[in-house]
Short mmCIF file of N, CA and C in Angstrom, two decimals:
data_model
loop_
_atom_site.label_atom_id
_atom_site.label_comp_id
_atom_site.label_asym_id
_atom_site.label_seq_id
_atom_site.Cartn_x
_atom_site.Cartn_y
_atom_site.Cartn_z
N UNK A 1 0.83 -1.17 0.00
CA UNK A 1 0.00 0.00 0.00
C UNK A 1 0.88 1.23 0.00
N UNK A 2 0.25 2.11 -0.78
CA UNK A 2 1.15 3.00 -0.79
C UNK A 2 0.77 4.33 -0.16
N UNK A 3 0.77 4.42 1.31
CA UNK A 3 0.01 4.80 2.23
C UNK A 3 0.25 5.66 2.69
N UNK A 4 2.13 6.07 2.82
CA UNK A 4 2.80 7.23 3.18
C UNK A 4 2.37 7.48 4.83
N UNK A 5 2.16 9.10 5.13
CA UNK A 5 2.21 9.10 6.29
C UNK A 5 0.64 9.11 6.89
N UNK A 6 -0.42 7.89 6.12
CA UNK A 6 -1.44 7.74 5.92
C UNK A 6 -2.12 7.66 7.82
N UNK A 7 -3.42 7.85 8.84
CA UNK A 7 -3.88 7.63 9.42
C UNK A 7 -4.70 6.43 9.52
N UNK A 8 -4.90 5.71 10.30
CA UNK A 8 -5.92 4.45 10.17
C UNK A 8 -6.17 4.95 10.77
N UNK A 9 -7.88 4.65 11.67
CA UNK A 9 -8.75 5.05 12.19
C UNK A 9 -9.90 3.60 12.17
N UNK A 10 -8.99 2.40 12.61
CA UNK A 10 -9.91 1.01 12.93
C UNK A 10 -11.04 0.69 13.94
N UNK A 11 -11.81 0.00 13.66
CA UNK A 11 -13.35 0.19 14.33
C UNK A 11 -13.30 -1.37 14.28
N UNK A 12 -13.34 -2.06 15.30
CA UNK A 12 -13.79 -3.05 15.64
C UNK A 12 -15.26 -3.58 15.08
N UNK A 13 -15.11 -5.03 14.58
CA UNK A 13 -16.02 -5.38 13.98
C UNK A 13 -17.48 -5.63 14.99
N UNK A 14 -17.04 -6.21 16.08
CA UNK A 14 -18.37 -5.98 17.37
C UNK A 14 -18.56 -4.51 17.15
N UNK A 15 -18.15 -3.51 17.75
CA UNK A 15 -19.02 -2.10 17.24
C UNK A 15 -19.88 -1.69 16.26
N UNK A 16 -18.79 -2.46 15.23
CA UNK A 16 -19.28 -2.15 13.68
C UNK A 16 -20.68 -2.98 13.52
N UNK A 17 -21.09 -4.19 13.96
CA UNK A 17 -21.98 -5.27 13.85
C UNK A 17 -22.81 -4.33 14.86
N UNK A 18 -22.40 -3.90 16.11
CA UNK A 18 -23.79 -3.21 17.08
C UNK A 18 -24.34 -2.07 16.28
N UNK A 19 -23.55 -1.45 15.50
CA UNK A 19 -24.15 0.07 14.84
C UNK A 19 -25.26 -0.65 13.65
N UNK A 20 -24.57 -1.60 12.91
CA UNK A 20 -25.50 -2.32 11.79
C UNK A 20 -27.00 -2.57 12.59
N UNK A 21 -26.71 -3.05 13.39
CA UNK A 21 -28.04 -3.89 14.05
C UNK A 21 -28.42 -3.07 14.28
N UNK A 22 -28.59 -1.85 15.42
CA UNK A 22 -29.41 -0.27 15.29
C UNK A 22 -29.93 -0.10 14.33
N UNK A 23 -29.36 0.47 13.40
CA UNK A 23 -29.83 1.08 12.20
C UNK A 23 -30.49 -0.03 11.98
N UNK A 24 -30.72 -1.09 11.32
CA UNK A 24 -31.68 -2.15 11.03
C UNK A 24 -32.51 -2.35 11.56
N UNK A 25 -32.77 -2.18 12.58
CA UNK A 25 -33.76 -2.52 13.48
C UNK A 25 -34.48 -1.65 13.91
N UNK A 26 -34.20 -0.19 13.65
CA UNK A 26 -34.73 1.18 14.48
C UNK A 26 -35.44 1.97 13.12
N UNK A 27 -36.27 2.94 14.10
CA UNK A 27 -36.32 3.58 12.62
C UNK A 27 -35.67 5.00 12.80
N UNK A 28 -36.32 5.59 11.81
CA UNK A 28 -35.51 6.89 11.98
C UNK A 28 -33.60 7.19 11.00
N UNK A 29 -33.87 6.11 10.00
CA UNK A 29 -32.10 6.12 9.47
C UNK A 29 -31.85 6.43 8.19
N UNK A 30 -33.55 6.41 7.55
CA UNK A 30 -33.70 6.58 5.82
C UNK A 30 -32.44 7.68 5.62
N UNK A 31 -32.04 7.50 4.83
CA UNK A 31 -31.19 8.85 3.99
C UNK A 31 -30.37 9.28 5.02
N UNK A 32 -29.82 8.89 5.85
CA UNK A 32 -28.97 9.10 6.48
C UNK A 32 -27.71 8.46 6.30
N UNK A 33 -26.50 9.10 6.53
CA UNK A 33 -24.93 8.59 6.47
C UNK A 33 -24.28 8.57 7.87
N UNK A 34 -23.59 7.28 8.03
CA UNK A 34 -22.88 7.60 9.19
C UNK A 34 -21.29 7.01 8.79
N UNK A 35 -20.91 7.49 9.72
CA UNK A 35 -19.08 7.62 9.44
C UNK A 35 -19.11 6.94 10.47
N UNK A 36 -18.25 5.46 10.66
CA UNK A 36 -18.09 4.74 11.53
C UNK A 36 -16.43 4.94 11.54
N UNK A 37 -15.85 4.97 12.86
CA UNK A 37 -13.88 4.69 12.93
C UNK A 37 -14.37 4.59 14.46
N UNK A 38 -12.88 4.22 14.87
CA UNK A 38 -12.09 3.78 15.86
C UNK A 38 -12.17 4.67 16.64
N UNK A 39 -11.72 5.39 17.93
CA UNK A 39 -11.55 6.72 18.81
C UNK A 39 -9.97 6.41 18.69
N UNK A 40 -9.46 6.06 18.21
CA UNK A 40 -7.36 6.17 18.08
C UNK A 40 -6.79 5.98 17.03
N UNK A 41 -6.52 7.15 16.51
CA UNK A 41 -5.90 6.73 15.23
C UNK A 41 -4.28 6.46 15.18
N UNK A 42 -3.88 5.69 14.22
CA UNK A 42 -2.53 4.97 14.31
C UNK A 42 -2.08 5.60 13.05
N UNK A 43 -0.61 5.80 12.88
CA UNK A 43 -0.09 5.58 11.46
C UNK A 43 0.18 4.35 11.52
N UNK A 44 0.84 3.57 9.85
CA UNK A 44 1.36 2.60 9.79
C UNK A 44 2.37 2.51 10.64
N UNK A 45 3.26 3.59 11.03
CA UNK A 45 4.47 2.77 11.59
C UNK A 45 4.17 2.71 13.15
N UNK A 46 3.19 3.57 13.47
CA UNK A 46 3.04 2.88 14.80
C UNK A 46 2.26 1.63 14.86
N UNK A 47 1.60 0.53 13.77
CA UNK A 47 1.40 -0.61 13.71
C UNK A 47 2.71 -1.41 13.94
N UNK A 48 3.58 -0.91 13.06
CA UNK A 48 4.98 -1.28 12.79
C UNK A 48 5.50 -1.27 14.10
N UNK A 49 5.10 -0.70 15.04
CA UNK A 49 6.38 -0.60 16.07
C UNK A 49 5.46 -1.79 17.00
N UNK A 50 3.91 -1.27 17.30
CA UNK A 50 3.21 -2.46 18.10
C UNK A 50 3.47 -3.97 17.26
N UNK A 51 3.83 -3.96 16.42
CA UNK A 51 4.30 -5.56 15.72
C UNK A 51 5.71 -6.14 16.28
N UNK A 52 6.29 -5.14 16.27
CA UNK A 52 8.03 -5.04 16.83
C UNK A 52 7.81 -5.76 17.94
N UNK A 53 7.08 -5.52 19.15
CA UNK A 53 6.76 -5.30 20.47
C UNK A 53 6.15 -6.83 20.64
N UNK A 54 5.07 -7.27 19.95
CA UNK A 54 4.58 -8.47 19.85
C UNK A 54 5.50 -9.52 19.16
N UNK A 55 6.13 -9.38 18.28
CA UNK A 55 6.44 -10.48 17.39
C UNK A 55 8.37 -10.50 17.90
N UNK A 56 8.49 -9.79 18.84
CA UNK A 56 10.33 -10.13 19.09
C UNK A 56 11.20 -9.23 18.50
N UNK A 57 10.68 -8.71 17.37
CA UNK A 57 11.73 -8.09 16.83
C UNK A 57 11.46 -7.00 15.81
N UNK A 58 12.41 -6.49 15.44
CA UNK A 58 12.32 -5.31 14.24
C UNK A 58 10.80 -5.77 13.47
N UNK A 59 10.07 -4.56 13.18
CA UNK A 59 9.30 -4.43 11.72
C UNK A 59 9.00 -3.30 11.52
N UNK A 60 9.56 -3.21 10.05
CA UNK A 60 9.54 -1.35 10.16
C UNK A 60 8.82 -1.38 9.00
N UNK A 61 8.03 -0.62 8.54
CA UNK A 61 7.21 -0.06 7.87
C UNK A 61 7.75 0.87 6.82
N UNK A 62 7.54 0.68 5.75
CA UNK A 62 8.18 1.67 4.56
C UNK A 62 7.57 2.08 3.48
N UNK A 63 7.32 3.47 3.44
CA UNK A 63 5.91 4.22 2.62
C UNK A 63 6.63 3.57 1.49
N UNK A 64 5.87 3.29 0.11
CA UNK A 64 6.50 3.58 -1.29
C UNK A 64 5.44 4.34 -2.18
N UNK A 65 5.87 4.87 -3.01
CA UNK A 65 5.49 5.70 -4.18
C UNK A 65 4.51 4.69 -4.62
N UNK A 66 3.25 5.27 -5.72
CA UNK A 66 2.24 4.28 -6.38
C UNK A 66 2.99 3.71 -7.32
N UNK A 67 4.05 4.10 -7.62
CA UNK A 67 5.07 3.73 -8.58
C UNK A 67 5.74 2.45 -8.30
N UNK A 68 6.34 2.60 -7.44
CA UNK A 68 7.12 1.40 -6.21
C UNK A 68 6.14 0.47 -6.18
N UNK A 69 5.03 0.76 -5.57
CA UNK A 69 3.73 -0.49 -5.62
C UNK A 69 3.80 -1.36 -6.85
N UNK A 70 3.32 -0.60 -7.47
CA UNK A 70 3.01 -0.68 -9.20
C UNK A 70 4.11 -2.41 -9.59
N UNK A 71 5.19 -1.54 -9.50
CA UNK A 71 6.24 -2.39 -9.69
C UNK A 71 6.66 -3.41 -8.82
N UNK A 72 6.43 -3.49 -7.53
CA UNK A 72 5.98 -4.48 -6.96
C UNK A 72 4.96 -5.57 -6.79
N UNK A 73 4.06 -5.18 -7.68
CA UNK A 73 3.06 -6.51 -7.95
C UNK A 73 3.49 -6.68 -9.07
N UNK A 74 3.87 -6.15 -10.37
CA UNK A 74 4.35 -6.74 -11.13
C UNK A 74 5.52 -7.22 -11.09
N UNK A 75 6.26 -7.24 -10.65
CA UNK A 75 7.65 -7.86 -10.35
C UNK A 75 7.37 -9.00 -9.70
N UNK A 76 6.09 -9.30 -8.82
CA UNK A 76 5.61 -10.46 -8.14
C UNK A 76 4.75 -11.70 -8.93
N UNK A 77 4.82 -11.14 -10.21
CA UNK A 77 3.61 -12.07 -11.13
C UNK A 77 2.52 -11.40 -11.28
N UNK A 78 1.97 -10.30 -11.20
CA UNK A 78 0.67 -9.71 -11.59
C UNK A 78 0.71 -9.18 -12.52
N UNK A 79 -0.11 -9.24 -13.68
CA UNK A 79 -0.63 -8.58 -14.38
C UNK A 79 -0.74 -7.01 -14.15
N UNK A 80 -0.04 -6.82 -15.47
CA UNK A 80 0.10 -5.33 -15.22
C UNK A 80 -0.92 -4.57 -15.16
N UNK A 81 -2.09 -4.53 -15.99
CA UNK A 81 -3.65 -3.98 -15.85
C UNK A 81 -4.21 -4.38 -14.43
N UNK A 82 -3.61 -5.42 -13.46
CA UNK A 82 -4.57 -5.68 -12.25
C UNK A 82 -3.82 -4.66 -11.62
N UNK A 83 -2.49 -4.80 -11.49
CA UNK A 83 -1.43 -4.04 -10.83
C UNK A 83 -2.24 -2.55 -11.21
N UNK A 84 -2.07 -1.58 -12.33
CA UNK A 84 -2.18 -0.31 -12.40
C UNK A 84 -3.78 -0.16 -11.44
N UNK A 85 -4.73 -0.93 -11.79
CA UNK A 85 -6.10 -0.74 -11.07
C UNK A 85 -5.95 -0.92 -9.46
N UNK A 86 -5.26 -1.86 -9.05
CA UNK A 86 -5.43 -1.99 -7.52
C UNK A 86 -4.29 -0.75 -6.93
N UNK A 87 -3.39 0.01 -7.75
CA UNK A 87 -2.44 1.01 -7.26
C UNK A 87 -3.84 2.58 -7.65
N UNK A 88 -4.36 2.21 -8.62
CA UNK A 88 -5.74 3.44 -8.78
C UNK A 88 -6.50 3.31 -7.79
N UNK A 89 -6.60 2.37 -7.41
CA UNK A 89 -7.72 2.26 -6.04
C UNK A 89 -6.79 2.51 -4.71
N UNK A 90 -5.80 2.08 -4.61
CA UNK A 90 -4.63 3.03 -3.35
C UNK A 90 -5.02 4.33 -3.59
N UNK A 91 -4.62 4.79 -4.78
CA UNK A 91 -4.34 6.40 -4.58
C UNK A 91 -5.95 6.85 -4.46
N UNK A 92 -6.91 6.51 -4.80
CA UNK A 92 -8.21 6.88 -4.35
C UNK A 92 -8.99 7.23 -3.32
N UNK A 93 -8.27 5.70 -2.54
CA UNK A 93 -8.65 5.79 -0.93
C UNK A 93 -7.68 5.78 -0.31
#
């Protein structure tokens, strides 16, 4: 992913499943949007460092260019048209 100094903002799937069930079950939600996240947001490398911490040792995290991506799934066996679309959908979201 080419994520840089990207924020996560993860929401547990029990939360995520209690908000579904509300809204489904209640009324009052027609045409309405809700923005579901986490209350803590992380960069990647502070995943990177809580991995360090769990797993024994070094894991460091390293932004690359959509470029770098790009060329990393194709350099891995992908198809270059899957490769350019799943690096269009990085830079999207």
């Amino acid at each position: 992913m080419a994520a840089g100094d990207a924020v996560v903002v993860a929401a547990c799937r029990k939360d995520l499943t209690e908000a579904l069930a509300v809204v489904v079950t209640t009324d009052g939600h027609d045409d309405v949007t809700y923005s579901l996240s986490g209350d803590t947001n992380f960069t990647y490398a502070d995943i990177a460092g809580a991995m360090s911490i769990v797993l024994g040792g070094e894991v460091a995290y390293r932004p690359v260019t959509p470029e770098e991506l790009r060329s990393a799934l194709v350099d891995s066996g992908m198809d270059g048209g899957l490769a350019r679309f799943l690096v269009s959908l990085d830079e999207t979201y």
